[in-house]
PDB file of C-alpha atoms in Angstrom:
ATOM      1  CA  MET A   2      -0.116   0.154   0.007  1.00  0.00           C
ATOM      2  CA  TYR A   3       3.009   2.362   0.956  1.00  0.00           C
ATOM      3  CA  LEU A   4       4.683   1.462  -2.328  1.00  0.00           C
ATOM      4  CA  LYS A   5       1.289   2.207  -4.302  1.00  0.00           C
ATOM      5  CA  ARG A   6       1.070   5.887  -2.517  1.00  0.00           C
ATOM      6  CA  TRP A   7       4.319   6.562  -3.343  1.00  0.00           C
ATOM      7  CA  LEU A   8       4.105   5.764  -6.771  1.00  0.00           C
ATOM      8  CA  GLN A   9       0.757   7.738  -7.294  1.00  0.00           C
ATOM      9  CA  ARG A  10       2.538  10.700  -5.819  1.00  0.00           C
ATOM     10  CA  GLY A  11       5.598  10.244  -7.855  1.00  0.00           C
ATOM     11  CA  SER A  12       3.178  10.276 -11.121  1.00  0.00           C
ATOM     12  CA  THR A  13       1.542  13.418 -10.090  1.00  0.00           C
ATOM     13  CA  TRP A  14       4.681  15.126  -9.630  1.00  0.00           C
ATOM     14  CA  LEU A  15       5.666  14.125 -13.059  1.00  0.00           C
ATOM     15  CA  LYS A  16       2.714  15.272 -14.735  1.00  0.00           C
ATOM     16  CA  ARG A  17       3.131  18.757 -13.227  1.00  0.00           C
ATOM     17  CA  GLU A  18       6.383  19.021 -14.274  1.00  0.00           C
ATOM     18  CA  LEU A  19       6.443  17.389 -17.705  1.00  0.00           C
ATOM     19  CA  PRO A  20       5.004  18.949 -20.755  1.00  0.00           C
ATOM     20  CA  GLY A  21       1.768  17.379 -21.934  1.00  0.00           C
ATOM     21  CA  TYR A  22      -0.206  17.897 -18.695  1.00  0.00           C
ATOM     22  CA  CYS A  23      -2.181  20.869 -17.288  1.00  0.00           C
ATOM     23  CA  ALA A  24       0.145  22.203 -14.340  1.00  0.00           C
ATOM     24  CA  PHE A  25      -3.469  22.909 -12.752  1.00  0.00           C
ATOM     25  CA  CYS A  26      -5.639  19.811 -12.982  1.00  0.00           C
ATOM     26  CA  LEU A  27      -2.860  17.127 -14.668  1.00  0.00           C
ATOM     27  CA  ALA A  28      -5.505  16.715 -17.153  1.00  0.00           C
ATOM     28  CA  PRO A  29      -3.629  16.585 -20.711  1.00  0.00           C
ATOM     29  CA  ALA A  30      -2.785  19.913 -22.590  1.00  0.00           C
ATOM     30  CA  GLU A  31      -1.344  20.752 -25.671  1.00  0.00           C
ATOM     31  CA  GLY A  32       0.390  23.972 -26.494  1.00  0.00           C
ATOM     32  CA  HIS A  33       0.343  25.752 -23.231  1.00  0.00           C
ATOM     33  CA  GLY A  34       1.090  24.164 -20.121  1.00  0.00           C
ATOM     34  CA  TRP A  35      -2.307  24.024 -19.004  1.00  0.00           C
ATOM     35  CA  CYS A  36      -5.900  23.079 -20.216  1.00  0.00           C
ATOM     36  CA  PHE A  37      -8.647  25.459 -21.870  1.00  0.00           C
ATOM     37  CA  THR A  38     -11.017  24.616 -18.942  1.00  0.00           C
ATOM     38  CA  CYS A  39      -8.288  25.837 -16.628  1.00  0.00           C
ATOM     39  CA  GLU A  40      -7.033  28.883 -18.829  1.00  0.00           C
ATOM     40  CA  GLN A  41     -11.070  30.024 -18.679  1.00  0.00           C
ATOM     41  CA  GLU A  42     -10.936  29.714 -14.505  1.00  0.00           C
ATOM     42  CA  LEU A  43      -7.804  31.266 -13.730  1.00  0.00           C
ATOM     43  CA  PRO A  44      -8.016  34.559 -11.882  1.00  0.00           C
ATOM     44  CA  TRP A  45      -7.774  37.403 -14.561  1.00  0.00           C
ATOM     45  CA  ASN A  46      -7.204  40.714 -13.292  1.00  0.00           C
ATOM     46  CA  LEU A  47     -10.238  42.210 -15.732  1.00  0.00           C
ATOM     47  CA  HIS A  48     -10.938  45.657 -14.570  1.00  0.00           C
ATOM     48  CA  ALA A  49      -7.805  47.128 -13.168  1.00  0.00           C
ATOM     49  CA  CYS A  50      -6.482  50.637 -12.387  1.00  0.00           C
ATOM     50  CA  ARG A  51      -4.726  51.552 -15.456  1.00  0.00           C
ATOM     51  CA  GLN A  52      -1.721  53.097 -13.446  1.00  0.00           C
ATOM     52  CA  CYS A  53      -1.315  50.497 -10.595  1.00  0.00           C
ATOM     53  CA  GLY A  54      -3.126  47.333 -11.791  1.00  0.00           C
ATOM     54  CA  GLU A  55      -5.195  47.023  -8.640  1.00  0.00           C
ATOM     55  CA  PRO A  56      -8.516  45.539  -9.399  1.00  0.00           C
ATOM     56  CA  VAL A  57     -11.454  48.270  -9.695  1.00  0.00           C
ATOM     57  CA  GLY A  58     -15.004  48.737 -10.807  1.00  0.00           C
ATOM     58  CA  HIS A  59     -15.574  48.226 -14.715  1.00  0.00           C
ATOM     59  CA  ALA A  60     -16.174  52.369 -14.936  1.00  0.00           C
ATOM     60  CA  GLN A  61     -12.583  53.621 -13.087  1.00  0.00           C
ATOM     61  CA  PRO A  62      -9.726  54.028 -15.050  1.00  0.00           C
ATOM     62  CA  LEU A  63      -7.839  54.783 -11.741  1.00  0.00           C
ATOM     63  CA  CYS A  64      -8.103  54.089  -8.164  1.00  0.00           C
ATOM     64  CA  GLY A  65      -8.515  56.068  -5.163  1.00  0.00           C
ATOM     65  CA  HIS A  66      -4.917  55.842  -4.490  1.00  0.00           C
ATOM     66  CA  CYS A  67      -3.559  56.766  -7.989  1.00  0.00           C
ATOM     67  CA  LEU A  68      -6.207  59.790  -7.810  1.00  0.00           C
ATOM     68  CA  VAL A  69      -5.046  61.104  -4.296  1.00  0.00           C
ATOM     69  CA  ASP A  70      -1.197  59.840  -4.532  1.00  0.00           C
ATOM     70  CA  PRO A  71      -0.013  58.926  -7.813  1.00  0.00           C
ATOM     71  CA  PRO A  72       3.059  56.563  -7.843  1.00  0.00           C
ATOM     72  CA  ALA A  73       6.187  57.266 -10.191  1.00  0.00           C
ATOM     73  CA  PHE A  74       5.354  54.890 -12.772  1.00  0.00           C
ATOM     74  CA  SER A  75       2.709  55.575 -15.105  1.00  0.00           C
ATOM     75  CA  ALA A  76       0.935  52.490 -16.053  1.00  0.00           C
ATOM     76  CA  THR A  77       1.138  48.878 -14.781  1.00  0.00           C
ATOM     77  CA  HIS A  78      -0.012  45.597 -16.703  1.00  0.00           C
ATOM     78  CA  THR A  79      -0.722  42.525 -14.831  1.00  0.00           C
ATOM     79  CA  GLY A  80      -3.090  39.851 -16.407  1.00  0.00           C
ATOM     80  CA  LEU A  81      -3.860  38.267 -13.517  1.00  0.00           C
ATOM     81  CA  LEU A  82      -4.712  38.140  -9.600  1.00  0.00           C
ATOM     82  CA  TYR A  83      -2.461  36.687  -6.981  1.00  0.00           C
ATOM     83  CA  GLN A  84      -4.684  34.189  -5.504  1.00  0.00           C
ATOM     84  CA  GLY A  85      -5.418  30.381  -6.123  1.00  0.00           C
ATOM     85  CA  VAL A  86      -3.549  28.458  -8.219  1.00  0.00           C
ATOM     86  CA  VAL A  87      -1.546  31.639  -9.604  1.00  0.00           C
ATOM     87  CA  LYS A  88      -0.686  32.407  -5.998  1.00  0.00           C
ATOM     88  CA  GLU A  89       0.963  28.781  -5.657  1.00  0.00           C
ATOM     89  CA  LEU A  90       2.696  28.946  -8.952  1.00  0.00           C
ATOM     90  CA  VAL A  91       4.461  32.279  -7.751  1.00  0.00           C
ATOM     91  CA  HIS A  92       5.553  30.542  -4.518  1.00  0.00           C
ATOM     92  CA  ASP A  93       6.868  27.512  -6.376  1.00  0.00           C
ATOM     93  CA  PHE A  94       8.880  29.667  -8.751  1.00  0.00           C
ATOM     94  CA  LYS A  95      10.276  32.620  -6.261  1.00  0.00           C
ATOM     95  CA  PHE A  96      10.941  29.998  -2.862  1.00  0.00           C
ATOM     96  CA  HIS A  97      11.885  26.799  -4.959  1.00  0.00           C
ATOM     97  CA  ALA A  98      13.064  28.202  -8.107  1.00  0.00           C
ATOM     98  CA  THR A  99      10.745  25.504 -10.020  1.00  0.00           C
ATOM     99  CA  THR A 100      11.634  25.911 -13.618  1.00  0.00           C
ATOM    100  CA  ARG A 101       8.219  24.682 -15.102  1.00  0.00           C
ATOM    101  CA  ALA A 102       6.715  27.499 -12.743  1.00  0.00           C
ATOM    102  CA  GLY A 103       8.762  30.221 -14.361  1.00  0.00           C
ATOM    103  CA  MET A 104       7.827  29.214 -17.893  1.00  0.00           C
ATOM    104  CA  LEU A 105       4.448  28.896 -17.118  1.00  0.00           C
ATOM    105  CA  LEU A 106       4.444  32.441 -15.607  1.00  0.00           C
ATOM    106  CA  PHE A 107       6.424  33.769 -18.644  1.00  0.00           C
ATOM    107  CA  ASP A 108       3.932  32.085 -21.146  1.00  0.00           C
ATOM    108  CA  LEU A 109       0.874  33.661 -18.930  1.00  0.00           C
ATOM    109  CA  MET A 110       2.614  37.155 -19.235  1.00  0.00           C
ATOM    110  CA  LEU A 111       2.984  36.758 -22.769  1.00  0.00           C
ATOM    111  CA  MET A 112      -0.853  36.143 -23.040  1.00  0.00           C
ATOM    112  CA  THR A 113      -1.583  39.955 -21.586  1.00  0.00           C
ATOM    113  CA  PRO A 114       1.584  41.822 -22.852  1.00  0.00           C
ATOM    114  CA  PRO A 115       1.489  45.895 -22.785  1.00  0.00           C
ATOM    115  CA  THR A 116       0.548  47.381 -25.786  1.00  0.00           C
ATOM    116  CA  ASP A 117       4.260  49.326 -25.496  1.00  0.00           C
ATOM    117  CA  LYS A 118       7.234  47.337 -24.337  1.00  0.00           C
ATOM    118  CA  GLY A 119       9.279  50.602 -24.033  1.00  0.00           C
ATOM    119  CA  ASP A 120      12.719  50.597 -24.830  1.00  0.00           C
ATOM    120  CA  ALA A 121      14.423  48.393 -22.314  1.00  0.00           C
ATOM    121  CA  PHE A 122      13.315  46.264 -19.704  1.00  0.00           C
ATOM    122  CA  LEU A 123      14.514  46.780 -16.099  1.00  0.00           C
ATOM    123  CA  SER A 124      14.299  44.030 -13.135  1.00  0.00           C
ATOM    124  CA  VAL A 125      14.202  44.487  -9.244  1.00  0.00           C
ATOM    125  CA  PRO A 126      17.022  43.823  -7.568  1.00  0.00           C
ATOM    126  CA  MET A 127      17.300  41.932  -4.228  1.00  0.00           C
ATOM    127  CA  THR A 128      18.524  42.777  -0.829  1.00  0.00           C
ATOM    128  CA  PRO A 129      22.238  41.406  -0.549  1.00  0.00           C
ATOM    129  CA  THR A 130      20.483  39.352   2.589  1.00  0.00           C
ATOM    130  CA  ASN A 131      17.757  37.961   0.230  1.00  0.00           C
ATOM    131  CA  ALA A 132      20.240  37.225  -2.722  1.00  0.00           C
ATOM    132  CA  ARG A 133      22.375  35.012  -0.331  1.00  0.00           C
ATOM    133  CA  ALA A 134      19.475  33.421   1.287  1.00  0.00           C
ATOM    134  CA  ARG A 135      17.461  32.253  -1.825  1.00  0.00           C
ATOM    135  CA  GLY A 136      20.571  32.567  -4.276  1.00  0.00           C
ATOM    136  CA  PHE A 137      17.493  33.428  -7.256  1.00  0.00           C
ATOM    137  CA  ASN A 138      15.996  36.395  -8.266  1.00  0.00           C
ATOM    138  CA  GLN A 139      12.633  35.644 -10.026  1.00  0.00           C
ATOM    139  CA  SER A 140      12.235  38.970 -11.360  1.00  0.00           C
ATOM    140  CA  HIS A 141      15.400  38.858 -13.243  1.00  0.00           C
ATOM    141  CA  TRP A 142      14.937  35.657 -14.539  1.00  0.00           C
ATOM    142  CA  LEU A 143      11.425  36.686 -16.229  1.00  0.00           C
ATOM    143  CA  ALA A 144      12.909  39.868 -17.400  1.00  0.00           C
ATOM    144  CA  GLU A 145      15.845  37.924 -19.331  1.00  0.00           C
ATOM    145  CA  GLN A 146      13.446  35.545 -20.719  1.00  0.00           C
ATOM    146  CA  LEU A 147      11.067  38.532 -21.864  1.00  0.00           C
ATOM    147  CA  ALA A 148      13.759  40.703 -23.107  1.00  0.00           C
ATOM    148  CA  LYS A 149      15.261  37.557 -25.527  1.00  0.00           C
ATOM    149  CA  ILE A 150      11.720  37.270 -26.898  1.00  0.00           C
ATOM    150  CA  CYS A 151      10.438  40.460 -27.194  1.00  0.00           C
ATOM    151  CA  ASP A 152      13.788  41.827 -28.747  1.00  0.00           C
ATOM    152  CA  VAL A 153      14.220  44.669 -25.932  1.00  0.00           C
ATOM    153  CA  PRO A 154      17.361  44.838 -24.162  1.00  0.00           C
ATOM    154  CA  LEU A 155      17.618  44.661 -20.602  1.00  0.00           C
ATOM    155  CA  VAL A 156      19.525  47.311 -18.120  1.00  0.00           C
ATOM    156  CA  ASN A 157      20.102  46.859 -14.573  1.00  0.00           C
ATOM    157  CA  ALA A 158      19.407  48.517 -11.175  1.00  0.00           C
ATOM    158  CA  ARG A 159      21.450  48.081  -7.836  1.00  0.00           C
ATOM    159  CA  ARG A 160      20.012  48.119  -4.488  1.00  0.00           C
ATOM    160  CA  ILE A 161      21.977  49.767  -1.757  1.00  0.00           C
ATOM    161  CA  LYS A 162      19.477  49.696   1.325  1.00  0.00           C
ATOM    162  CA  ASP A 163      18.983  46.297   2.732  1.00  0.00           C
ATOM    163  CA  SER A 164      15.917  47.269   4.275  1.00  0.00           C
ATOM    164  CA  PRO A 165      13.309  44.920   6.097  1.00  0.00           C
ATOM    165  CA  SER A 166      10.718  42.512   4.716  1.00  0.00           C
ATOM    166  CA  GLN A 167       7.405  44.192   3.063  1.00  0.00           C
ATOM    167  CA  ARG A 168       5.304  41.413   4.018  1.00  0.00           C
ATOM    168  CA  THR A 169       3.833  42.577   7.418  1.00  0.00           C
ATOM    169  CA  LEU A 170       4.042  46.190   6.272  1.00  0.00           C
ATOM    170  CA  ASN A 171       0.983  48.269   5.174  1.00  0.00           C
ATOM    171  CA  ARG A 172       0.994  50.701   2.220  1.00  0.00           C
ATOM    172  CA  ARG A 173       2.291  54.008   3.863  1.00  0.00           C
ATOM    173  CA  GLU A 174       5.220  51.688   5.768  1.00  0.00           C
ATOM    174  CA  ARG A 175       6.424  49.965   2.261  1.00  0.00           C
ATOM    175  CA  VAL A 176       6.731  53.334   0.724  1.00  0.00           C
ATOM    176  CA  ALA A 177       9.033  54.618   3.703  1.00  0.00           C
ATOM    177  CA  ASN A 178      10.742  51.199   3.828  1.00  0.00           C
ATOM    178  CA  LEU A 179      12.100  51.390   0.177  1.00  0.00           C
ATOM    179  CA  ALA A 180      12.697  55.106  -0.213  1.00  0.00           C
ATOM    180  CA  GLY A 181      16.395  55.680  -1.681  1.00  0.00           C
ATOM    181  CA  ALA A 182      16.699  51.709  -1.924  1.00  0.00           C
ATOM    182  CA  PHE A 183      17.657  51.708  -5.447  1.00  0.00           C
ATOM    183  CA  VAL A 184      20.311  53.211  -7.775  1.00  0.00           C
ATOM    184  CA  ILE A 185      20.997  53.085 -11.338  1.00  0.00           C
ATOM    185  CA  GLU A 186      23.993  54.474 -12.467  1.00  0.00           C
ATOM    186  CA  ALA A 187      24.138  54.092 -16.245  1.00  0.00           C
ATOM    187  CA  LYS A 188      21.911  56.657 -18.332  1.00  0.00           C
ATOM    188  CA  LEU A 189      18.520  54.817 -19.362  1.00  0.00           C
ATOM    189  CA  PRO A 190      16.376  55.440 -22.559  1.00  0.00           C
ATOM    190  CA  ARG A 191      13.145  57.061 -22.567  1.00  0.00           C
ATOM    191  CA  HIS A 192      10.680  54.653 -21.779  1.00  0.00           C
ATOM    192  CA  ILE A 193      11.638  51.947 -19.021  1.00  0.00           C
ATOM    193  CA  VAL A 194       8.953  48.894 -18.348  1.00  0.00           C
ATOM    194  CA  ILE A 195       9.992  47.323 -14.842  1.00  0.00           C
ATOM    195  CA  ILE A 196       9.755  43.628 -14.804  1.00  0.00           C
ATOM    196  CA  ASP A 197       8.532  41.825 -12.094  1.00  0.00           C
ATOM    197  CA  ASP A 198       6.354  38.515 -10.621  1.00  0.00           C
ATOM    198  CA  VAL A 199       3.692  40.076  -8.352  1.00  0.00           C
ATOM    199  CA  VAL A 200       2.608  43.737  -7.432  1.00  0.00           C
ATOM    200  CA  THR A 201       1.408  44.730  -3.939  1.00  0.00           C
ATOM    201  CA  THR A 202       0.981  47.824  -3.013  1.00  0.00           C
ATOM    202  CA  GLY A 203       3.323  49.147  -5.882  1.00  0.00           C
ATOM    203  CA  SER A 204       5.917  50.611  -3.582  1.00  0.00           C
ATOM    204  CA  THR A 205       8.587  48.615  -4.602  1.00  0.00           C
ATOM    205  CA  GLY A 206       7.744  50.079  -8.450  1.00  0.00           C
ATOM    206  CA  HIS A 207       7.195  53.191  -6.926  1.00  0.00           C
ATOM    207  CA  ALA A 208      10.836  53.138  -5.490  1.00  0.00           C
ATOM    208  CA  LEU A 209      12.306  51.860  -8.781  1.00  0.00           C
ATOM    209  CA  ALA A 210      10.737  53.963 -10.733  1.00  0.00           C
ATOM    210  CA  THR A 211      12.002  56.897  -8.960  1.00  0.00           C
ATOM    211  CA  ALA A 212      15.450  55.887  -9.635  1.00  0.00           C
ATOM    212  CA  ALA A 213      14.689  55.451 -13.058  1.00  0.00           C
ATOM    213  CA  LEU A 214      13.412  58.845 -13.716  1.00  0.00           C
ATOM    214  CA  LYS A 215      16.452  60.176 -11.769  1.00  0.00           C
ATOM    215  CA  ALA A 216      18.556  58.011 -14.032  1.00  0.00           C
ATOM    216  CA  GLY A 217      17.178  59.879 -17.412  1.00  0.00           C
ATOM    217  CA  ALA A 218      13.758  57.990 -18.386  1.00  0.00           C
ATOM    218  CA  LYS A 219      11.016  60.098 -19.122  1.00  0.00           C
ATOM    219  CA  ARG A 220       8.344  57.391 -18.822  1.00  0.00           C
ATOM    220  CA  VAL A 221       8.148  53.791 -16.359  1.00  0.00           C
ATOM    221  CA  ASP A 222       5.834  51.170 -16.537  1.00  0.00           C
ATOM    222  CA  ILE A 223       5.336  48.113 -14.551  1.00  0.00           C
ATOM    223  CA  TRP A 224       4.616  44.450 -16.398  1.00  0.00           C
ATOM    224  CA  ALA A 225       3.982  41.463 -13.995  1.00  0.00           C
ATOM    225  CA  ALA A 226       2.213  38.339 -13.791  1.00  0.00           C
ATOM    226  CA  ALA A 227      -0.171  39.151 -10.878  1.00  0.00           C
ATOM    227  CA  ARG A 228      -1.432  41.545  -9.069  1.00  0.00           C
ATOM    228  CA  THR A 229      -2.189  41.324  -5.039  1.00  0.00           C
ATOM    229  CA  PRO A 230      -6.379  41.540  -5.103  1.00  0.00           C
ATOM    230  CA  LEU A 231      -8.159  44.882  -3.582  1.00  0.00           C
ATOM    231  CA  GLY A 232      -7.404  45.113   0.104  1.00  0.00           C
ATOM    232  CA  LYS A 233      -4.829  42.803   0.324  1.00  0.00           C
ATOM    233  CA  ASP A 234      -2.082  45.015   1.538  1.00  0.00           C
TER     234      ASP A 234
END
């Protein structure tokens, strides 16, 4: 009985990792890493603030935060919400460096790309502490893959402030925590697009966009796989 359960678990793992099976329900799938049914049921971010990507009502072009205190970036493109299976996918990629999870996020981002991909892509640099502990930067990996397929150059920033984790902080605290955290030493082209896996409150994007504007960019947008749903600061 134990061997049977072990084989069943092994079979499930293989189906999730190998092409030809839906990563979400394990049904046979062709083309993408998911079946048509699961694609339809993914948490799509259908009605979002055009500036920060936060889910809003049908008729609202901007959320209340962007109307009152607009961030340094101009637009955010996030096709999915950070919940359910998408949240699990991001977690597998970020904390376990699962290659297939990364490729699935990459493919999902290409399904809802920005109209204007800008003059260069910019990934989010990690703190030295996280870089040593994790040894993997999911933002940079996505930026490299997207830069290749979109034929857009990749530029780099440096994180000079090893600030505490953002996870337990609210929106205002996150902005203060990241103030002055990034520096970009090269002269940037006019339009920069920041690549990331998840946008939560936009505080990281704001801090990095501020550094990009100081380095010569005239416009900064964000292209990410998912957006944390409304109220999940």
